[in-house]
CSV table of C-alpha atoms in Angstrom, one decimal:
chain,number,residue,atom,x,y,z
A,25,UNK,CA,119.3,50.4,38.1
A,26,UNK,CA,120.3,48.9,34.8
A,27,UNK,CA,121.8,46.0,36.6
A,28,UNK,CA,118.5,45.4,38.5
A,29,UNK,CA,116.6,45.5,35.2
A,30,UNK,CA,118.8,43.0,33.5
A,31,UNK,CA,118.9,40.8,36.6
A,32,UNK,CA,115.1,40.7,37.1
A,33,UNK,CA,113.9,41.0,33.5
A,34,UNK,CA,116.3,38.4,32.0
A,35,UNK,CA,114.8,35.3,33.8
A,36,UNK,CA,111.3,36.7,33.3
A,37,UNK,CA,111.7,37.2,29.6
A,38,UNK,CA,113.3,33.8,29.3
A,39,UNK,CA,110.4,32.2,31.2
A,40,UNK,CA,107.7,34.0,29.1
A,41,UNK,CA,109.5,33.0,25.9
A,42,UNK,CA,109.8,29.3,26.7
A,43,UNK,CA,106.5,28.6,28.6
A,44,UNK,CA,104.2,29.1,25.5
A,45,UNK,CA,106.4,26.7,23.5
A,46,UNK,CA,106.3,24.1,26.3
A,47,UNK,CA,102.5,24.4,26.5
A,48,UNK,CA,102.1,23.8,22.8
A,49,UNK,CA,104.1,20.6,22.7
A,50,UNK,CA,101.5,18.3,24.3
A,51,UNK,CA,98.8,19.5,21.9
A,52,UNK,CA,101.0,18.6,18.9
A,53,UNK,CA,101.5,15.0,20.1
A,54,UNK,CA,98.0,14.2,21.5
A,55,UNK,CA,95.0,13.1,19.6
A,56,UNK,CA,91.7,15.0,20.4
A,57,UNK,CA,89.2,12.9,22.4
A,58,UNK,CA,86.8,10.8,20.3
A,59,UNK,CA,83.3,12.0,19.6
A,60,UNK,CA,80.5,10.3,21.6
A,61,UNK,CA,78.9,7.3,20.0
A,62,UNK,CA,75.1,7.6,19.5
A,63,UNK,CA,72.6,9.5,17.4
A,64,UNK,CA,73.6,12.8,15.8
A,65,UNK,CA,72.6,15.7,18.0
A,66,UNK,CA,72.5,19.4,16.9
A,67,UNK,CA,72.2,22.6,18.8
A,68,UNK,CA,68.8,24.3,19.0
A,69,UNK,CA,68.8,28.0,18.3
A,70,UNK,CA,66.3,30.4,19.7
A,71,UNK,CA,64.7,32.3,16.8
A,72,UNK,CA,65.1,36.1,16.5
A,73,UNK,CA,61.3,36.5,16.2
A,74,UNK,CA,59.0,34.4,18.3
A,75,UNK,CA,56.9,32.0,16.2
A,76,UNK,CA,53.2,32.5,16.4
A,77,UNK,CA,51.7,31.1,19.6
A,78,UNK,CA,48.2,30.7,21.0
A,79,UNK,CA,47.2,33.2,23.8
A,80,UNK,CA,45.8,31.8,27.0
A,81,UNK,CA,45.0,33.0,30.5
A,82,UNK,CA,46.1,31.6,33.8
A,83,UNK,CA,43.3,30.0,35.7
A,84,UNK,CA,40.7,32.7,36.5
A,85,UNK,CA,41.0,32.1,40.3
A,86,UNK,CA,44.7,33.1,40.2
A,87,UNK,CA,44.2,36.5,38.3
A,88,UNK,CA,44.4,39.3,40.8
A,89,UNK,CA,44.2,42.3,38.4
A,90,UNK,CA,44.6,43.3,34.7
A,91,UNK,CA,44.6,40.9,31.8
A,92,UNK,CA,47.7,38.7,32.1
A,93,UNK,CA,47.1,36.9,28.8
A,94,UNK,CA,50.1,34.7,28.0
A,95,UNK,CA,51.8,32.8,25.2
A,96,UNK,CA,54.4,30.0,25.4
A,97,UNK,CA,56.5,28.7,22.5
A,98,UNK,CA,58.5,25.6,23.3
A,99,UNK,CA,61.8,25.7,21.3
A,100,UNK,CA,63.1,22.4,22.7
A,101,UNK,CA,61.8,19.6,24.9
A,102,UNK,CA,63.9,16.6,25.9
A,103,UNK,CA,62.6,13.2,24.9
A,104,UNK,CA,62.0,12.3,28.6
A,105,UNK,CA,59.9,15.4,29.1
A,106,UNK,CA,62.0,16.6,32.1
A,107,UNK,CA,63.7,19.5,30.4
A,108,UNK,CA,62.3,22.3,28.2
A,109,UNK,CA,63.3,25.7,26.8
A,110,UNK,CA,61.3,28.3,25.1
A,111,UNK,CA,59.9,31.9,24.9
A,112,UNK,CA,57.0,33.1,27.1
A,113,UNK,CA,55.1,36.4,27.0
A,114,UNK,CA,52.6,38.0,29.3
A,115,UNK,CA,50.5,41.2,29.1
A,116,UNK,CA,50.1,43.6,32.0
A,117,UNK,CA,48.4,42.1,35.0
A,118,UNK,CA,49.0,40.4,38.4
A,119,UNK,CA,48.4,36.8,39.1
A,120,UNK,CA,49.2,34.2,41.7
A,121,UNK,CA,51.7,31.4,40.6
A,122,UNK,CA,53.1,28.2,42.0
A,123,UNK,CA,56.1,26.8,40.3
A,124,UNK,CA,56.1,23.0,40.1
A,125,UNK,CA,59.5,22.8,38.4
A,126,UNK,CA,62.9,24.6,38.7
A,127,UNK,CA,63.0,27.3,36.1
A,128,UNK,CA,65.8,29.6,34.8
A,129,UNK,CA,64.4,32.9,33.5
A,130,UNK,CA,66.0,35.6,31.4
A,131,UNK,CA,63.9,38.7,30.9
A,132,UNK,CA,64.1,40.0,27.3
A,133,UNK,CA,61.5,42.8,27.4
A,134,UNK,CA,59.3,44.4,30.0
A,135,UNK,CA,59.2,44.7,33.8
A,136,UNK,CA,57.8,42.3,36.4
A,137,UNK,CA,57.7,42.4,40.2
A,138,UNK,CA,57.9,38.9,41.7
A,139,UNK,CA,56.7,38.5,45.3
A,140,UNK,CA,57.1,35.3,47.3
A,141,UNK,CA,54.6,33.9,49.9
A,142,UNK,CA,56.5,35.7,52.7
A,143,UNK,CA,56.1,39.1,51.0
A,144,UNK,CA,59.6,39.6,49.8
A,145,UNK,CA,59.6,41.1,46.3
A,146,UNK,CA,62.1,41.8,43.5
A,147,UNK,CA,61.6,43.7,40.3
A,148,UNK,CA,63.2,42.4,37.2
A,149,UNK,CA,63.8,44.2,33.9
A,150,UNK,CA,65.1,43.4,30.4
A,151,UNK,CA,68.6,41.8,30.8
A,152,UNK,CA,67.9,40.4,34.3
A,153,UNK,CA,68.2,36.7,34.9
A,154,UNK,CA,67.1,34.6,37.9
A,155,UNK,CA,66.1,31.1,39.0
A,156,UNK,CA,62.7,30.2,40.5
A,157,UNK,CA,63.0,27.0,42.4
A,158,UNK,CA,60.4,24.2,42.4
A,159,UNK,CA,57.9,25.0,45.2
A,160,UNK,CA,58.0,28.8,44.8
A,161,UNK,CA,54.6,30.3,45.6
A,162,UNK,CA,53.7,33.9,45.2
A,163,UNK,CA,52.6,36.5,42.7
A,164,UNK,CA,53.9,38.0,39.4
A,165,UNK,CA,52.9,41.6,38.8
A,166,UNK,CA,53.6,42.4,35.2
A,167,UNK,CA,54.1,46.2,35.0
A,168,UNK,CA,55.1,46.3,31.3
A,169,UNK,CA,54.4,43.5,28.8
A,170,UNK,CA,57.1,40.9,29.4
A,171,UNK,CA,59.0,38.5,27.2
A,172,UNK,CA,61.3,35.9,28.6
A,173,UNK,CA,63.5,33.0,27.6
A,174,UNK,CA,62.9,30.1,30.0
A,175,UNK,CA,64.3,26.7,30.7
A,176,UNK,CA,62.7,24.4,33.2
A,177,UNK,CA,63.7,21.1,34.7
A,178,UNK,CA,61.6,18.6,36.5
A,179,UNK,CA,58.6,16.3,36.2
A,180,UNK,CA,56.0,18.8,37.4
A,181,UNK,CA,53.0,17.7,39.3
A,182,UNK,CA,49.8,16.6,37.6
A,183,UNK,CA,47.4,19.4,37.5
A,184,UNK,CA,49.9,21.8,39.1
A,185,UNK,CA,49.9,25.3,37.6
A,186,UNK,CA,53.3,26.5,36.4
A,187,UNK,CA,54.6,29.6,34.7
A,188,UNK,CA,54.3,28.0,31.3
């Protein structure tokens, strides 16, 4: 048994001792890649507390029940207007919605049941994340007041109603 241990562990220990040293050598001799040329860009942090935002309602014809008053705070918009990220809130209520852009959603607070045009539904709670593709049509039933981080991408359609 001792002979097997020495026979099998010797090469393994030798390999483990040498490999990390070999992996470090290229990093000692290579320069890091150059930074991109162009204007200085900084990261954009989401605030811990949502800045004040005006409350609005979705179009009256889309409200099915309750008072789904909403707010939207844009934290970042790209210069070309094709990308945006922000914080959205909604009070309890149910409304019809058509997404005219692809949108990533992460629920921070509350509960919502999202039902598509074919009747399939999913309930999302704080901590859940999902993507709603451009062209989604259905309803949002906000069971508990909701707060979400969102990022959307796309040109959107003139006059088209979106989630934000």
